[in-house]
XYZ file of C-alpha atoms in Angstrom:
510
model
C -27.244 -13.059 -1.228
C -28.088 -9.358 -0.134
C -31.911 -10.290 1.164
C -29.839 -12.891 3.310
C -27.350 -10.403 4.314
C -30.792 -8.106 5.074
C -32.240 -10.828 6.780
C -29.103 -11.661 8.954
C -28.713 -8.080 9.861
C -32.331 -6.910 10.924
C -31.862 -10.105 13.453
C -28.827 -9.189 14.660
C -30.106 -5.250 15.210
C -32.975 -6.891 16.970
C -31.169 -8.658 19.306
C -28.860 -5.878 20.208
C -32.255 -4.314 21.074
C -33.034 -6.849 23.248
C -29.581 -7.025 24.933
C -29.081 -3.559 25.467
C -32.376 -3.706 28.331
C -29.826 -5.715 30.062
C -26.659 -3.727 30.008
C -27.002 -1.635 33.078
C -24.536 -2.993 35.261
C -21.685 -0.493 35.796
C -18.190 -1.102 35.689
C -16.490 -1.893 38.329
C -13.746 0.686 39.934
C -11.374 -1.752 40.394
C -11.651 -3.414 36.611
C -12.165 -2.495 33.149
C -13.253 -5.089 30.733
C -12.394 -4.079 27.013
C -13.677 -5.230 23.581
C -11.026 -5.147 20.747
C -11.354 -5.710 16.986
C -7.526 -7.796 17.485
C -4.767 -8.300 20.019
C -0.924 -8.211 18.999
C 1.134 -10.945 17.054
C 3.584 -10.668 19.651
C 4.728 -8.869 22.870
C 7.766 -8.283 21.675
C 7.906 -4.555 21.051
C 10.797 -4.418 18.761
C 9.339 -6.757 16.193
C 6.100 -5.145 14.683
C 4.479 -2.318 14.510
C -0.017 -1.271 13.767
C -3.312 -0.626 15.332
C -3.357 -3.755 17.476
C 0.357 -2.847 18.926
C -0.327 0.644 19.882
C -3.078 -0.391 22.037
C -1.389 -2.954 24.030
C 2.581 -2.350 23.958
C 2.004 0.943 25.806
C 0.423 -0.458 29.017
C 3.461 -2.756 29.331
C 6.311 -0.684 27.233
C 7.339 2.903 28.155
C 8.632 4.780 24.928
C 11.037 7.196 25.196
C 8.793 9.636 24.360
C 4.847 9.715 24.195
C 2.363 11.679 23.012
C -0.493 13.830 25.016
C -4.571 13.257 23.268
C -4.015 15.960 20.524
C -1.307 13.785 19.408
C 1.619 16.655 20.531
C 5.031 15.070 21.254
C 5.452 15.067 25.260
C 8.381 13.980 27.381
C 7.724 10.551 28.376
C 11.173 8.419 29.793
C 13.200 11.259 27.841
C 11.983 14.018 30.524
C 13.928 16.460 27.930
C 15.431 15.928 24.301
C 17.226 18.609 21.844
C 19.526 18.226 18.885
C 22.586 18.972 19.358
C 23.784 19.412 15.565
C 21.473 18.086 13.097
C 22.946 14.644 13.268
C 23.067 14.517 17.077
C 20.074 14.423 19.086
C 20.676 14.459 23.004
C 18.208 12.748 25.372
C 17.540 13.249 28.968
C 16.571 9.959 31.004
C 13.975 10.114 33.805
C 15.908 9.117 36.998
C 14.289 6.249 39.278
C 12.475 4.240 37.076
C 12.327 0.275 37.038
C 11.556 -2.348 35.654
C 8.514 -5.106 36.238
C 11.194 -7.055 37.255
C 13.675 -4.833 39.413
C 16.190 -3.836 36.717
C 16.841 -0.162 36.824
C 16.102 1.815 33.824
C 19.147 4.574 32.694
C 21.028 5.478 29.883
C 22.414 2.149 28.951
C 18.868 0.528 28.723
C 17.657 2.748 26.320
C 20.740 2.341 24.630
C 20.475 -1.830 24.205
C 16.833 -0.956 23.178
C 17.357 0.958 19.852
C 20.346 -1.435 19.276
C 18.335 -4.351 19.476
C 15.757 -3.409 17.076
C 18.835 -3.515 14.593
C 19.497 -7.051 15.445
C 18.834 -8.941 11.835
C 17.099 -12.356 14.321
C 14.028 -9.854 14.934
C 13.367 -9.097 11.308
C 11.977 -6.048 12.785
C 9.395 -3.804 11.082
C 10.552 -0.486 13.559
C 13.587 -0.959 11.617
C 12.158 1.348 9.042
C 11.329 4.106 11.249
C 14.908 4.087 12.689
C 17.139 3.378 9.922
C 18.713 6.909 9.968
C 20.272 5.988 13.463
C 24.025 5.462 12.816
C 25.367 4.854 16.406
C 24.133 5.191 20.019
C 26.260 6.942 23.254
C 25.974 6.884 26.641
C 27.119 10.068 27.875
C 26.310 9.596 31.449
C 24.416 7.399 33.766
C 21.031 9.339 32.231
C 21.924 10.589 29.420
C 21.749 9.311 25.694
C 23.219 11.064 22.230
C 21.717 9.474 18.845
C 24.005 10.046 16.113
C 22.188 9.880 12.725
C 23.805 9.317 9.016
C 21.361 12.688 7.721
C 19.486 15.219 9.544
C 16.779 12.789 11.060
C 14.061 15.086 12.761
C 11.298 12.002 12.184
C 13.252 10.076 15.101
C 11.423 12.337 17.636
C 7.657 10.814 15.680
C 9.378 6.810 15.696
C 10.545 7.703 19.358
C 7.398 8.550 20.855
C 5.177 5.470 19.083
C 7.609 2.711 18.273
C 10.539 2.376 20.327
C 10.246 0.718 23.565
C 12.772 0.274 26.361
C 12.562 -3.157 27.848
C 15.359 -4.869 30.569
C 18.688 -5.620 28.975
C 19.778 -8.153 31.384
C 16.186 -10.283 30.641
C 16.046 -9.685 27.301
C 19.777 -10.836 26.787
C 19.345 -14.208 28.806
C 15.894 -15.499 26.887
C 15.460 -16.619 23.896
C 13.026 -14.816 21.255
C 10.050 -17.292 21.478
C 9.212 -16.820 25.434
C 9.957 -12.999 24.980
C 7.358 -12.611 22.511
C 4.939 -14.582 25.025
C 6.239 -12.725 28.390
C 7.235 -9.527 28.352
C 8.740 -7.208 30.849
C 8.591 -3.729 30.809
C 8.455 -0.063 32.512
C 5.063 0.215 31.790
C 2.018 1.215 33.926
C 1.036 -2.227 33.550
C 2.102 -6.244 33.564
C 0.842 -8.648 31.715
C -0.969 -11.668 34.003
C -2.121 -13.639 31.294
C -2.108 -13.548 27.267
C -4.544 -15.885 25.214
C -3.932 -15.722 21.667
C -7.084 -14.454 19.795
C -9.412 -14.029 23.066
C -7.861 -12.532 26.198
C -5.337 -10.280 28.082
C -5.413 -9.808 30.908
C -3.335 -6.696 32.958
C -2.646 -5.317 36.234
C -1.768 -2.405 37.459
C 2.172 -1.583 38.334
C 2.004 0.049 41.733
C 5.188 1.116 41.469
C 4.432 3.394 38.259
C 6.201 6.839 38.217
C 2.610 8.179 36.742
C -0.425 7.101 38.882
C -2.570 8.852 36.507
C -1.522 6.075 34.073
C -2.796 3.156 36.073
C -6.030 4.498 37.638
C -8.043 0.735 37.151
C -6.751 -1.744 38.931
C -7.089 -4.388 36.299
C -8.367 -4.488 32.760
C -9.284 -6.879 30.445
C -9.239 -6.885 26.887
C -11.562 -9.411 25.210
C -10.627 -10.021 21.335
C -13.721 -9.743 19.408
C -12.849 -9.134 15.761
C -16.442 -9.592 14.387
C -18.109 -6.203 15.072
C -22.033 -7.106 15.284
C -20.504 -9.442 18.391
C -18.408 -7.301 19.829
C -21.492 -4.402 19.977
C -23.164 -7.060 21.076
C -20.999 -7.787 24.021
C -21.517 -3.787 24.984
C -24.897 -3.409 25.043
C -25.086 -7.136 26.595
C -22.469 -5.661 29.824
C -20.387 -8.249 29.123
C -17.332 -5.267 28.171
C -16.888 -1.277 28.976
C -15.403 -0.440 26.025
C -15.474 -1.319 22.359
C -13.662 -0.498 19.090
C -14.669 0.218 15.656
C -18.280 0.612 15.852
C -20.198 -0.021 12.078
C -22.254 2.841 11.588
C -25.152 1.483 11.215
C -25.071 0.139 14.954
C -24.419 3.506 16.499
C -28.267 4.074 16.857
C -28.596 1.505 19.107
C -26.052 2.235 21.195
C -27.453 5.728 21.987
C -30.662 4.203 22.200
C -29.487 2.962 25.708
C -28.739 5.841 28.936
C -26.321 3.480 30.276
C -23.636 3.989 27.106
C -22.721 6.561 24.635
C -20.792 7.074 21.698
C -17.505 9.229 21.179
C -16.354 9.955 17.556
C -13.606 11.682 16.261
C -10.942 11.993 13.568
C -8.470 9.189 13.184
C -5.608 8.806 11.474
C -6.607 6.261 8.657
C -6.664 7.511 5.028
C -8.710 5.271 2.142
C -7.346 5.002 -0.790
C -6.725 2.089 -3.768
C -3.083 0.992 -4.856
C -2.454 0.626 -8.379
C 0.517 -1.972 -9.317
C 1.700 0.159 -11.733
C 3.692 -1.502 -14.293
C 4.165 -1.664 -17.974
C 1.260 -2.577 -19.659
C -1.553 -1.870 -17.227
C -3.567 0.229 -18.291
C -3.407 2.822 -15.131
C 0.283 3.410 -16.076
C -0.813 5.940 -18.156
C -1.213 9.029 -16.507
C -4.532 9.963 -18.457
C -6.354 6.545 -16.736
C -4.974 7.267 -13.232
C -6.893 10.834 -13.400
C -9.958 9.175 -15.159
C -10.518 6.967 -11.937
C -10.130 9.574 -9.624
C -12.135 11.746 -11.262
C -15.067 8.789 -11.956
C -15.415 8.543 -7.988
C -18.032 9.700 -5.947
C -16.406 10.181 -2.660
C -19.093 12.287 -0.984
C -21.685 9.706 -1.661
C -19.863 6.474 -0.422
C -19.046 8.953 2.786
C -22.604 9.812 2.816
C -23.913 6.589 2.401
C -21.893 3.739 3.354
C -19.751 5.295 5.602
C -23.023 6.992 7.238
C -21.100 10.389 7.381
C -18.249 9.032 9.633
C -15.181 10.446 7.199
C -13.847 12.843 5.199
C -13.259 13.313 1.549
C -9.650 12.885 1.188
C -8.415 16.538 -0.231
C -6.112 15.225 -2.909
C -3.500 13.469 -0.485
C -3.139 10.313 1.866
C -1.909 12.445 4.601
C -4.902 13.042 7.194
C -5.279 16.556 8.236
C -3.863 15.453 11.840
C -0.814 14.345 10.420
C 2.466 16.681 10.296
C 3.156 17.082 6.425
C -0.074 17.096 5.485
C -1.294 19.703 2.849
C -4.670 21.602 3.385
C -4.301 23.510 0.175
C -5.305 20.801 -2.070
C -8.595 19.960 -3.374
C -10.029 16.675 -4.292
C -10.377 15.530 -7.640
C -13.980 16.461 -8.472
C -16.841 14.007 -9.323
C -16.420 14.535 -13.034
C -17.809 11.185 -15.358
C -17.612 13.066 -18.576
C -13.796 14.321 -17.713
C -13.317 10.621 -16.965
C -14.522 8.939 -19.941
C -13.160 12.074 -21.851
C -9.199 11.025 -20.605
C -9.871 7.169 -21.069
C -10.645 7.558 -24.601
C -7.359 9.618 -24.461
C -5.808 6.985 -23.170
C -6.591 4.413 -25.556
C -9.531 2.919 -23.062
C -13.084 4.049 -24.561
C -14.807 1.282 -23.258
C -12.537 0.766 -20.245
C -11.055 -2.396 -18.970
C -10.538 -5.633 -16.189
C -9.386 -5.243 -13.086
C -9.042 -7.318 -9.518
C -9.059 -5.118 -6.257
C -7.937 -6.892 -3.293
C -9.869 -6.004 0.198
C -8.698 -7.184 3.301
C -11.728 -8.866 5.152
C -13.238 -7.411 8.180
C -9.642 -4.881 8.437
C -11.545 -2.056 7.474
C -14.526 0.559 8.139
C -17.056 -0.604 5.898
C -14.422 -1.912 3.704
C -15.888 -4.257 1.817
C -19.230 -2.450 1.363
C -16.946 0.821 0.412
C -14.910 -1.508 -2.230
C -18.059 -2.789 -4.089
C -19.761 0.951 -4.479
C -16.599 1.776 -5.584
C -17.115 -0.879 -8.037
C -19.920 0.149 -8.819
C -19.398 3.624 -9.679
C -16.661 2.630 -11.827
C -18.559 0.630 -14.206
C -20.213 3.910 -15.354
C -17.169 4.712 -17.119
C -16.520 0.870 -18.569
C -14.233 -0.035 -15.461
C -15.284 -3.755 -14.391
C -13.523 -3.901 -11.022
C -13.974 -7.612 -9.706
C -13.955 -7.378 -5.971
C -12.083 -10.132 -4.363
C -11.877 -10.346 -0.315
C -9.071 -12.315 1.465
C -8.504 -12.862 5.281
C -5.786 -10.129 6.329
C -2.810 -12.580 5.870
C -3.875 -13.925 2.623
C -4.354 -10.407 1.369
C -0.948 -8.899 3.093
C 0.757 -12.093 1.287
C -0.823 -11.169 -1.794
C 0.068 -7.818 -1.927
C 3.789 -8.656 -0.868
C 4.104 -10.571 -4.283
C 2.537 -7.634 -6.304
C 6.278 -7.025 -8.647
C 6.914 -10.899 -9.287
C 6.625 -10.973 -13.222
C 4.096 -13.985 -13.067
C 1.438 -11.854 -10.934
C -0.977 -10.105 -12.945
C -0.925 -6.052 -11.668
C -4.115 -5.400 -9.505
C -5.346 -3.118 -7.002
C -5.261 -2.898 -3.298
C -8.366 -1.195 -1.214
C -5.979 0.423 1.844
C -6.776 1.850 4.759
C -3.801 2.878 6.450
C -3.823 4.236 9.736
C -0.992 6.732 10.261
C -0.130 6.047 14.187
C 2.838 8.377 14.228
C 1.211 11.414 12.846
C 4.234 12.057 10.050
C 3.650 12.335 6.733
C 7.079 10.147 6.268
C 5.420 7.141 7.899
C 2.615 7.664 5.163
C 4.700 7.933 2.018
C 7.691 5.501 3.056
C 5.006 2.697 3.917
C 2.528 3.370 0.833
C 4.121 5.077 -1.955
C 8.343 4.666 -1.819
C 9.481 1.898 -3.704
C 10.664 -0.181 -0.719
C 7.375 0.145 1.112
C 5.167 -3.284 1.726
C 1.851 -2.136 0.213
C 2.754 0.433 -2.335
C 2.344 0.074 -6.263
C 4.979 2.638 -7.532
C 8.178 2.444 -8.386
C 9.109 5.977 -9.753
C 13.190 7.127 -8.909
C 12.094 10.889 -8.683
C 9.457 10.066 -6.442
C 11.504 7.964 -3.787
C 14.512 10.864 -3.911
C 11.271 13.454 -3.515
C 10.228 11.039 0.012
C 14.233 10.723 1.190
C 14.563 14.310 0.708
C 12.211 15.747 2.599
C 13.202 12.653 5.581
C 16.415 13.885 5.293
C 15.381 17.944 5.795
C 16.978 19.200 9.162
C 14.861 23.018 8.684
C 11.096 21.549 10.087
C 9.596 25.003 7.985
C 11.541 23.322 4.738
C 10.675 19.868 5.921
C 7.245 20.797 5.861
C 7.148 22.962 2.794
C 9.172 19.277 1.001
C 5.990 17.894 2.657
C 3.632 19.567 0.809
C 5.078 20.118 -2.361
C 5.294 16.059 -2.594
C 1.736 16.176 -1.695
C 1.024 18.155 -4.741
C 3.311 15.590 -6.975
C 1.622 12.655 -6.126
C -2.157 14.200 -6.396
C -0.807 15.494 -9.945
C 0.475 12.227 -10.957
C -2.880 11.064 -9.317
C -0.576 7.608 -8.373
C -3.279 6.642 -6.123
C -7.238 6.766 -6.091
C -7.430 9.212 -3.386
C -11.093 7.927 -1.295
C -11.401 9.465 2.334
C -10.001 9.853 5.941
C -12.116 7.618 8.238
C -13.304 8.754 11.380
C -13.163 6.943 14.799
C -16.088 4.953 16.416
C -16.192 4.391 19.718
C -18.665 3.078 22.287
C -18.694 2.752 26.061
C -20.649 2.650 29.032
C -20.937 6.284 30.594
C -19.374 5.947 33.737
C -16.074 4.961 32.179
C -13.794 7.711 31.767
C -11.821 8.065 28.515
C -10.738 10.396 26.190
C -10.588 9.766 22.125
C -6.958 9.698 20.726
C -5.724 11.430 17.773
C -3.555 8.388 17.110
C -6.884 6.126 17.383
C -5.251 3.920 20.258
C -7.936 2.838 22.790
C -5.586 2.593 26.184
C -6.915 0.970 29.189
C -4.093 3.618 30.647
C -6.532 6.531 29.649
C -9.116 4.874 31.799
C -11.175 5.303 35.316
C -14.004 4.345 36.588
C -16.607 6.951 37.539
């Protein structure tokens, strides 16, 4: 299979070769036309949440708050916000603001909005990142207290990435179905047309209380999830902008004047999820520390990652990320300490294991899954590497505690969009979260205390010290933070994100 894979690749490089002598049209001022890895499961804001919603919802949506390029909370359609008591957080509305479809925006819309992500129809996944809320109050016309059950200081994170404000009166008289398909919203944008798995298209609000937001006049966004083809379609002029470049394909798109390539942090950690239960053999401490320590992180960086990444420093909380804890080290490259602890352990020549990879979800995942493989088989670890399309794999992983499904591993990228160490730990390593294989009491009062800290210098400090607790209890196989891979033609404007979201509202046209 590989001198296939070879074979396939070197014609695929040769053709973006040949394309790229063709891509020198320019964009034009008046439209953008971008290339992304996936487009949204639906357009209704309050339902889900990940990579493919933060890049869309936002050009339609306004949150209440936003965030500038650093990733800094910034007033957004709360001009103002301040807690009141640490249970009571006050918010001041922008005045003048409407609606795509002529509703006025005030106190009381913002009001339905958080309310209606608690509606038990939506099944909503914000739900998690507002479940301290306890009651919303209009105090006047344009101004909104949130009362919360604890001190809730992560509401001001989930406010400026998750929670939308869309139309009461519209989203009251349709049913779910044609909201998820036709959305109205605040935004600097409205959506013209949505085809499932190949096209949106936008244009530009011209009523929009930020011009700077809406600078193109209409953009595009192609779904291309296969990245050879979506490269492809860069260098070829058929799109401005792409996604998640491979590495390996950045060469040629520097090769050409016309485009260039912008890299940066982003805010997806690596890392493999034990299912630890009784009887595996990772549920001894001794094993979890063994793997970690059998793992060459700096060479699958170096290697297969082509440099783009970061050894993780003992946590899954990326250095841009509030909480996170630079004081940590990795676990060191260490085979004899490995082999040393499984013999502890009971494991001297190691065991069986599955490790699930979502396919085509990840930088390099697959490739960085099987050298992972690979370098645990030096210490008796026979990791079969199993890839499943993203639903397959998410279903999969859902049924990881019924007592008929044997415990395996999960390769996980998870890209922390909010910045908070709490959207980290509650989705990864809490017992409630979706993905996470531990279930440890001390552990998920150690995550709801430091939620529940109203002191941000404590908060942090709970932060950190949980940090330390879960590298110590190594309860993942900490890997790297991945960086972000972008390519575009030159004359298009844009600025990287720290939250990795690729906005067609960052755009213009040189």
């Amino acid at each position: 299979m590989k001198p296939k894979r070879s074979w396939a690749l070197a014609v695929a490089l040769g053709l973006l070769l040949a394309w790229a002598a063709f891509g020198a049209a320019a964009a034009s001022k008046e439209k953008v036309v971008i290339g992304l890895s996936a487009d949204p499961t639906t357009f209704d804001p309050h339902v889900t949440t990940g990579l493919p919603m933060t890049q869309t919802f936002p050009l339609v949506f306004d949150n209440i708050l936003s965030r500038d390029h650093a990733g800094r909370v910034i007033p957004h359609l709360a001009t103002s916000w301040r807690w009141l008591k640490p249970t009571l957080l006050e918010l001041k509305i922008r005045e003048g603001v409407r609606f795509h479809n002529g509703e006025p925006l005030d106190a009381h819309a913002v009001r339905y909005s958080i309310e209606r992500i608690f509606d038990p129809k939506l099944k909503s996944l914000v739900l998690g990142h507002v479940k301290s809320i306890d009651r919303v109050e209009v105090a006047d016309a344009y101004t909104v207290r949130v009362h919360t059950k604890t001190p809730a200081s992560y509401l001001i994170s989930a406010f400026a990435e998750f929670v939308a404000v869309v139309p009461p009166k519209h989203y009251q008289s349709q049913d779910l179905k044609h909201l998820a398909r036709n959305p109205v919203g605040s935004g600097p944008y409205r959506l013209v047309k949505w085809k499932r798995g190949e096209e949106i298209i936008l244009e530009a609000n011209p009523g929009y209380w930020d011009p700077s937001k809406r600078r193109v006049k209409t953009g595009v966004i192609k779904v291309i999830p296969e990245t050879t083809t979506r490269v492809s379609a860069l260098v070829a002029g058929s799109v401005d902008i792409v996604d998640s470049i491979p590495p390996q394909m950045v060469p040629m798109i520097k090769a050409n004047p016309n485009f260039e390539v912008v890299t940066g942090p982003s805010p997806k950690t690596c890392f493999i999820t034990m299912v630890i239960r009784d009887g595996a053999p990772w549920s001894k401490l001794e094993v979890r520390q063994a793997l970690n320590y059998a793992v060459d992180k700096e060479s699958i960086v170096k290697n297969v990652l082509e440099g783009y990444g970061g050894v993780a420093l003992g946590t899954i909380v990326g250095p841009t990320s509030y909480g996170h804890n630079p004081g940590l080290g990795p676990y060191p490259y260490d085979l004899a300490q490995a082999k040393k602890l499984l013999a502890r352990a009971g494991y001297p020549n190691g065991f069986d294991v599955d490790m699930f990879v979502p396919l085509g979800r990840y930088l390099k995942g697959t490739e960085a899954a099987e050298a992972l493989g690979g370098q645990l088989a030096n210490v008796g670890v026979n990791v079969r590497v199993r890839t499943l399309e993203y639903g397959a794999w998410r279903r999969n992983s859902e049924a990881r505690w019924q007592p008929h499904v044997k415990p395996f591993w999960s390769y996980v990228c998870r890209a922390n969009t909010s910045l908070h160490a709490a959207n980290m730990y509650e989705g990864a390593i809490h017992s409630k979260s979706l993905h996470g294989g531990v279930r440890d009491e001390n552990i998920d009062r150690l995550v709801d205390e430091a939620l529940a800290e109203a002191d941000e210098d404590k908060q942090l400090k709970k932060y950190q010290d949980l940090n330390r607790t879960i590298r110590e209890q190594a309860l993942v196989v900490f890997l790297f933070h991945l960086d972000q891979i972008t390519g575009k033609r030159k004359n298009v404007g844009w600025r990287i994100r720290a939250n990795e979201a690729l906005l067609l509202s960052d755009m213009w046209v040189n």
